[in-house]
Coordinates of C-alpha atoms and ligand atoms in Angstrom, one line a residue:
X1 CA 284.9 97.2 84.0
X2 CA 281.6 95.1 86.9
X3 CA 279.2 95.8 89.7
X4 CA 278.6 92.8 91.3
X5 CA 275.3 92.3 93.7
X6 CA 275.1 88.9 96.0
X7 CA 271.4 89.2 97.8
X8 CA 270.4 87.1 100.2
X9 CA 272.3 83.8 99.1
X10 CA 272.2 80.6 100.7
X11 CA 274.2 77.1 99.6
X12 CA 274.0 73.8 100.7
X13 CA 276.5 70.8 100.5
X14 CA 274.2 67.8 101.8
X15 CA 273.0 68.5 104.9
X16 CA 275.7 71.3 105.5
X17 CA 274.8 74.7 105.3
X18 CA 277.9 76.6 103.5
X19 CA 276.6 80.2 103.0
X20 CA 273.4 81.7 104.9
X21 CA 271.4 84.8 103.6
X22 CA 274.8 86.0 102.3
X23 CA 274.1 89.6 100.8
X24 CA 277.1 91.6 99.2
X25 CA 277.7 94.4 97.5
X26 CA 281.1 95.0 95.0
X27 CA 281.4 98.7 93.4
X28 CA 282.1 99.2 90.1
X29 CA 287.2 99.4 90.0
X30 CA 286.4 98.4 94.3
X31 CA 289.1 96.1 95.9
X32 CA 286.9 94.2 98.1
X33 CA 288.4 91.6 100.7
X34 CA 286.5 89.0 101.6
X35 CA 287.5 87.9 104.8
X36 CA 287.1 84.3 107.2
X37 CA 288.5 81.7 108.2
X38 CA 289.0 78.8 107.0
X39 CA 285.5 77.1 106.5
X40 CA 283.9 80.3 106.8
X41 CA 282.4 80.1 102.7
X42 CA 285.1 81.9 100.8
X43 CA 285.6 80.0 98.3
X44 CA 282.2 78.8 98.0
X45 CA 281.4 82.8 97.6
X46 CA 283.6 83.1 95.1
X47 CA 282.4 79.8 92.7
X48 CA 278.8 81.1 93.1
X49 CA 280.0 84.3 91.3
X50 CA 282.5 82.5 88.5
X51 CA 279.0 80.1 87.6
X52 CA 280.5 77.4 89.0
X53 CA 277.9 76.4 91.9
X54 CA 274.7 76.9 91.9
X55 CA 273.1 78.6 94.9
X56 CA 269.9 77.3 96.9
X57 CA 268.5 80.4 97.3
X58 CA 269.1 83.9 96.4
X59 CA 270.9 86.0 93.3
X60 CA 273.9 86.6 91.4
X61 CA 274.0 90.0 89.7
X62 CA 276.7 91.3 87.4
X63 CA 276.1 95.0 86.6
X64 CA 272.5 94.9 87.6
X65 CA 271.8 91.5 85.7
X66 CA 270.6 88.1 87.6
X67 CA 273.2 86.2 86.0
X68 CA 271.7 82.7 87.6
X69 CA 271.6 81.5 83.6
X70 CA 274.6 82.1 82.8
X71 CA 277.2 79.5 82.0
X72 CA 281.1 80.2 83.8
X73 CA 282.3 81.1 80.4
X74 CA 279.5 83.8 79.6
X75 CA 279.9 85.9 83.2
X76 CA 283.5 86.9 81.9
X77 CA 284.9 86.3 85.2
X78 CA 288.7 85.4 86.2
X79 CA 289.4 83.5 89.3
X80 CA 293.1 83.1 90.2
X81 CA 293.8 80.3 92.6
X82 CA 296.1 79.8 95.7
X83 CA 297.5 76.7 93.7
X84 CA 298.2 78.1 90.2
X85 CA 297.1 75.8 87.4
X86 CA 299.8 76.2 84.6
X87 CA 301.1 74.1 82.1
X88 CA 304.3 73.1 83.0
X89 CA 305.5 71.6 79.7
X90 CA 304.9 75.1 78.0
X91 CA 306.5 78.7 78.0
X92 CA 305.6 81.2 80.3
X93 CA 304.4 83.1 76.4
X94 CA 302.8 79.8 75.5
X95 CA 300.6 80.0 79.3
X96 CA 300.2 83.0 78.4
X97 CA 298.3 83.1 74.9
X98 CA 296.6 80.4 75.8
X99 CA 293.4 81.6 77.8
X100 CA 293.2 84.1 74.2
X101 CA 292.8 80.6 71.9
X102 CA 289.4 78.8 72.7
X103 CA 288.2 77.8 69.4
X104 CA 284.8 79.7 69.4
X105 CA 286.3 82.5 69.6
X106 CA 289.6 83.0 68.5
X107 CA 291.3 86.6 68.2
X108 CA 293.1 87.5 65.9
X109 CA 297.3 86.7 65.9
X110 CA 298.8 90.9 66.8
X111 CA 295.6 90.9 69.4
X112 CA 297.4 88.1 71.4
X113 CA 300.7 89.3 70.6
X114 CA 299.9 92.6 72.5
X115 CA 298.0 91.4 75.2
X116 CA 300.8 88.9 76.4
X117 CA 302.4 91.8 75.8
X118 CA 300.9 94.2 78.2
X119 CA 300.5 91.7 80.3
X120 CA 304.3 91.0 80.9
X121 CA 305.0 93.7 81.3
X122 CA 302.7 95.5 84.0
X123 CA 303.4 91.8 85.6
X124 CA 307.5 92.4 85.2
X125 CA 307.7 88.9 83.5
X126 CA 308.8 90.0 80.1
X127 CA 312.4 88.1 80.9
X128 CA 310.6 85.0 81.7
X129 CA 308.3 84.6 78.1
X130 CA 310.7 82.1 76.6
X131 CA 311.1 79.7 79.6
X132 CA 309.1 76.9 80.6
X133 CA 306.9 77.6 83.7
X134 CA 308.5 74.5 85.6
X135 CA 311.6 76.2 85.7
X136 CA 310.1 79.0 87.6
X137 CA 309.8 80.5 91.4
X138 CA 307.0 80.3 93.3
X139 CA 306.5 84.3 92.9
X140 CA 307.0 83.9 89.3
X141 CA 304.9 81.1 88.4
X142 CA 301.9 83.2 90.9
X143 CA 302.5 86.2 88.7
X144 CA 301.8 84.3 85.2
X145 CA 298.7 82.6 87.0
X146 CA 297.9 86.2 87.7
X147 CA 299.0 87.5 83.6
X148 CA 296.8 84.3 82.6
X149 CA 293.9 86.0 84.1
X150 CA 295.1 90.0 83.1
X151 CA 295.5 89.1 79.1
X152 CA 291.7 87.4 79.0
X153 CA 290.6 91.1 79.7
X154 CA 287.9 90.4 82.2
X155 CA 284.7 92.0 83.9
X156 CA 286.0 91.0 87.0
X157 CA 289.3 89.5 88.9
X158 CA 288.2 87.0 91.7
X159 CA 291.1 85.8 93.7
X160 CA 291.2 83.2 96.2
X161 CA 293.7 83.4 98.5
X162 CA 296.7 83.6 95.3
X163 CA 299.1 84.8 97.8
X164 CA 299.0 82.3 101.1
X165 CA 301.3 79.7 99.8
X166 CA 304.4 82.2 98.9
X167 CA 306.7 82.9 101.5
X168 CA 306.1 86.1 104.4
X169 CA 308.7 88.4 102.1
X170 CA 307.2 87.8 98.3
X171 CA 303.8 87.7 99.9
X172 CA 303.9 91.0 100.9
X173 CA 306.2 92.6 97.8
X174 CA 302.8 90.7 96.0
X175 CA 300.7 92.7 98.0
X176 CA 302.1 96.1 97.0
X177 CA 301.7 94.8 93.4
X178 CA 298.7 93.6 93.5
X179 CA 297.1 97.2 94.9
X180 CA 298.9 98.8 92.2
X181 CA 297.4 96.4 89.5
X182 CA 294.4 96.7 90.9
X183 CA 294.9 100.4 90.4
X184 CA 296.8 100.6 87.0
X185 CA 293.2 98.5 85.7
X186 CA 290.8 100.4 87.6
X187 CA 288.5 96.8 88.1
X188 CA 286.5 95.5 89.9
X189 CA 288.3 92.6 92.8
X190 CA 286.9 90.7 95.7
X191 CA 290.3 88.7 96.9
X192 CA 289.3 86.4 99.9
X193 CA 292.4 85.7 102.9
X194 CA 292.7 83.6 106.3
X195 CA 295.2 86.6 106.6
X196 CA 293.3 90.1 109.0
X197 CA 296.7 91.7 108.5
X198 CA 296.1 91.2 104.1
X199 CA 293.2 91.7 104.7
X200 CA 293.7 95.7 106.2
X201 CA 295.9 96.4 104.1
X202 CA 295.0 95.6 100.7
X203 CA 290.5 96.3 100.8
X204 CA 288.9 99.7 99.6
X205 CA 286.1 97.3 101.6
X206 CA 286.8 94.2 103.9
X207 CA 284.2 92.1 104.4
X208 CA 284.1 89.9 107.1
X209 CA 283.2 86.4 107.1
X210 CA 282.0 84.0 109.9
X211 CA 279.9 80.6 109.3
X212 CA 279.1 81.8 106.4
X213 CA 277.7 84.2 107.4
X214 CA 279.1 88.3 106.3
X215 CA 279.1 89.7 110.1
X216 CA 280.7 93.1 109.1
X217 CA 281.2 95.2 106.0
X218 CA 283.3 98.8 106.4
X219 CA 286.7 100.0 105.3
X220 CA 289.6 98.5 107.3
X221 CA 289.0 101.6 109.2
X222 CA 285.9 101.4 110.2
X223 CA 286.1 97.2 110.8
X224 CA 289.0 98.4 113.1
X225 CA 288.2 101.4 114.5
X226 CA 284.3 99.8 115.5
X227 CA 283.8 96.7 115.1
X228 CA 280.7 95.2 115.3
X229 CA 280.9 92.4 117.9
X230 CA 284.0 90.8 119.7
X231 CA 283.8 88.0 117.4
X232 CA 285.4 90.6 114.3
X233 CA 287.1 92.3 117.9
X234 CA 289.2 89.6 118.5
X235 CA 290.0 88.6 114.5
X236 CA 290.7 91.3 113.1
X237 CA 294.3 93.6 114.9
X238 CA 298.1 92.0 116.0
X239 CA 298.0 91.6 119.0
X240 CA 294.0 91.7 118.9
X241 CA 291.3 93.9 121.1
X242 CA 291.2 93.5 124.6
X243 CA 287.9 92.0 125.8
X244 CA 287.9 92.1 129.9
X245 CA 283.9 91.6 131.3
X246 CA 282.7 94.1 133.7
X247 CA 280.1 97.1 134.5
X248 CA 278.7 100.0 134.1
X249 CA 278.7 101.9 137.0
X250 CA 278.0 105.6 137.4
X251 CA 279.9 106.0 133.3
X252 CA 282.7 104.3 134.4
X253 CA 283.7 101.0 133.6
X254 CA 284.4 99.2 136.5
X255 CA 285.3 94.8 136.1
X256 CA 284.6 91.7 137.2
X257 CA 286.1 89.8 139.0
X258 CA 288.7 91.8 140.0
X259 CA 287.6 95.0 140.7
X260 CA 289.4 98.1 139.1
X261 CA 287.7 100.6 137.3
X262 CA 288.8 103.5 134.5
X263 CA 286.4 106.4 132.7
X264 CA 285.1 106.2 129.4
X265 CA 284.7 108.9 126.9
X266 CA 282.4 110.7 125.5
X267 CA 283.7 108.8 122.4
X268 CA 282.8 105.9 123.6
X269 CA 279.2 106.4 124.2
X270 CA 279.2 107.6 120.5
X271 CA 278.7 111.4 120.9
X272 CA 275.1 111.2 122.7
X273 CA 274.4 107.8 125.0
X274 CA 274.8 104.6 123.1
X275 CA 271.4 102.8 123.7
X276 CA 271.9 100.3 126.3
X277 CA 274.4 101.6 127.9
X278 CA 273.1 101.0 131.4
X279 CA 274.6 101.1 135.1
X280 CA 274.6 97.5 135.9
X281 CA 274.6 95.8 132.4
X282 CA 276.9 92.9 132.5
X283 CA 279.5 94.5 129.1
X284 CA 282.6 93.3 127.3
X285 CA 284.5 96.9 127.4
X286 CA 287.0 95.7 124.0
X287 CA 290.8 98.3 123.9
X288 CA 293.4 98.2 121.3
X289 CA 296.8 97.4 122.9
X290 CA 297.7 100.5 121.4
X291 CA 295.2 103.1 123.6
X292 CA 296.6 101.1 126.7
X293 CA 299.7 102.9 127.9
X294 CA 301.7 102.6 131.4
X295 CA 302.4 105.9 133.7
X296 CA 303.4 106.5 136.8
X297 CA 300.3 108.3 138.3
X298 CA 297.8 106.2 136.4
X299 CA 294.4 104.4 138.0
X300 CA 295.3 100.5 137.9
X301 CA 298.8 98.6 139.8
X302 CA 299.4 95.3 137.6
X303 CA 302.0 94.0 137.2
X304 CA 303.5 92.9 134.0
X305 CA 303.3 89.3 132.8
X306 CA 305.4 88.7 129.7
X307 CA 307.7 91.3 127.2
X308 CA 307.9 91.0 123.6
X309 CA 310.1 92.7 121.2
X310 CA 309.4 94.1 118.6
X311 CA 311.9 96.6 117.4
X312 CA 309.6 99.6 117.3
X313 CA 307.6 98.6 119.8
X314 CA 307.6 95.9 122.8
X315 CA 304.0 94.4 123.5
X316 CA 303.5 94.1 127.5
X317 CA 301.0 92.2 128.9
X318 CA 299.4 92.8 132.0
X319 CA 298.1 90.7 134.9
X320 CA 295.6 92.5 137.0
X321 CA 294.2 89.2 139.0
X322 CA 293.6 86.9 136.9
X323 CA 292.9 89.5 134.5
X324 CA 295.3 89.6 131.5
X325 CA 295.7 92.5 129.2
X326 CA 298.0 93.5 126.0
X327 CA 299.5 96.7 125.9
X328 CA 301.6 98.2 123.1
X329 CA 304.4 100.6 124.7
X330 CA 307.7 102.2 122.6
X331 CA 310.9 100.0 122.7
X332 CA 312.4 102.5 125.5
X333 CA 310.1 101.5 128.0
X334 CA 312.1 100.0 130.4
X335 CA 310.4 96.8 132.2
X336 CA 310.9 93.8 133.7
X337 CA 308.9 90.8 134.3
X338 CA 306.9 90.9 137.0
X339 CA 307.6 94.4 137.9
X340 CA 304.8 96.6 139.3
X341 CA 303.5 99.2 136.9
X342 CA 299.9 101.6 136.3
X343 CA 298.2 101.8 133.7
X344 CA 295.5 103.8 131.5
X345 CA 293.5 103.3 128.6
X346 CA 292.2 106.0 125.9
X347 CA 288.7 106.8 127.1
X348 CA 287.4 107.7 123.2
X349 CA 288.7 104.6 122.2
X350 CA 286.9 102.1 124.1
X351 CA 283.9 99.5 122.4
X352 CA 281.4 98.3 124.4
X353 CA 279.9 94.9 124.0
X354 CA 277.0 93.0 125.1
X355 CA 277.7 90.2 127.7
X356 CA 275.5 88.5 126.2
X357 CA 275.3 88.0 122.2
X358 CA 278.7 89.7 121.8
X359 CA 277.7 92.8 119.7
X360 CA 278.5 96.6 120.4
X361 CA 276.4 98.7 121.8
X362 CA 277.1 101.2 118.0
X363 CA 275.9 98.8 116.3
X364 CA 273.3 97.2 117.9
X365 CA 269.3 98.7 116.5
Ligands
ADP1 N1 281.5 70.2 97.1 C1 281.3 70.2 98.5 N2 280.8 69.3 99.3 C2 281.0 69.4 100.8 N3 280.8 70.3 101.6 C3 281.8 71.6 100.8 C4 281.9 71.3 99.3 N4 282.7 72.5 99.4 C5 283.1 73.2 100.1 N5 282.5 72.4 101.4 C6 282.2 72.9 103.0 O1 281.4 74.2 102.6 C7 282.4 75.3 104.1 C8 283.0 76.7 103.5 O2 283.7 75.8 103.0 P1 284.9 77.1 101.8 O3 283.2 77.8 101.1 O4 285.8 75.8 100.5 O5 285.7 77.4 103.0 P2 286.4 78.9 102.7 O6 287.3 78.9 101.0 O7 286.8 79.8 103.4 O8 287.6 77.7 103.5 C9 283.5 74.1 104.7 O9 282.2 73.3 105.7 C10 283.8 72.7 103.4 O10 283.6 72.1 104.0
MG2 MG1 288.7 78.1 100.8

């Protein structure tokens, strides 16, 4: 399989810059997810690796080799798209055989049979082999498109939002299947999506792309617990991290404009004192909804603004003056709208961001 590296890639379309100084490294056998909103530059990144676009600046390396002069066919990567492109009048078997029958490098018949059989078994579409592809469901069609990639035994799988056209239940099932498939093949996967849940649940590593720039790369755990800036903090997690304006006063968080204050723990200061965490500096305090809790003796009073039932838990919106924040609480918590409650947060789970730049103080040099 293969190791992929993108070095300082800039890609422009006319006067529009789609990617700026992009650096990305994907280890051999890794499931890497590129997460970004529509227009962030995800498809462009895949097309650059596949050899369907050329960068204005920077280099693409596959297994340490600069592939600038290699055409798409030579790169030996497979691109799976959201819109599956199958031949409708042909059977599943014919669709799977097709990529193995180019005139120049035709494989022996026995090898083709074997590869098709294996792919069909892996994707559990053996019973569909003789069916025409226009008689398949969405999930089955997407399995066949993935099968068309697998039979080629490419060095890298590039997947462009392959699950986003499917309904929620099927998407969940295929998420698990794709992840299993990747482990089984030991293949390098670059999977792009705008869905943060997909990214967090599937990726060994996640790269967050915003307006053509990589904002942060890390494990899902790192991205979730130690977001580089307020963009990542509010993009990842549902509901997202609470972000509250305030200042640091004697190592306590004092919120503005409503004056309520909460303690901060040693872990928030990163063990020692995070550089730049100085008294009075305008900050944004970030806390995940699951780290906010209700307690009768807790320091701050709020009103229950809204209650959402989610089965095992409830998501409360609390209101302090004009400040709103979310708290995830157990379903048995009995609260009514407008009821006064008291809340606290886990002082070790607070992330401090610079108010001006939005960058986390832990990440600022
Ligand atoms: N061929 C093209 N010509 C002009 N602009 C393009 C072209 N392809 C992509 N873009 C622009 O580049 C940006 C990134 O696009 P894309 O990579 O498709 O984003 P994503 O896949 O994350 O939604 C968008 O603003 C898009 O409009
Ligand atoms: Mg796209």
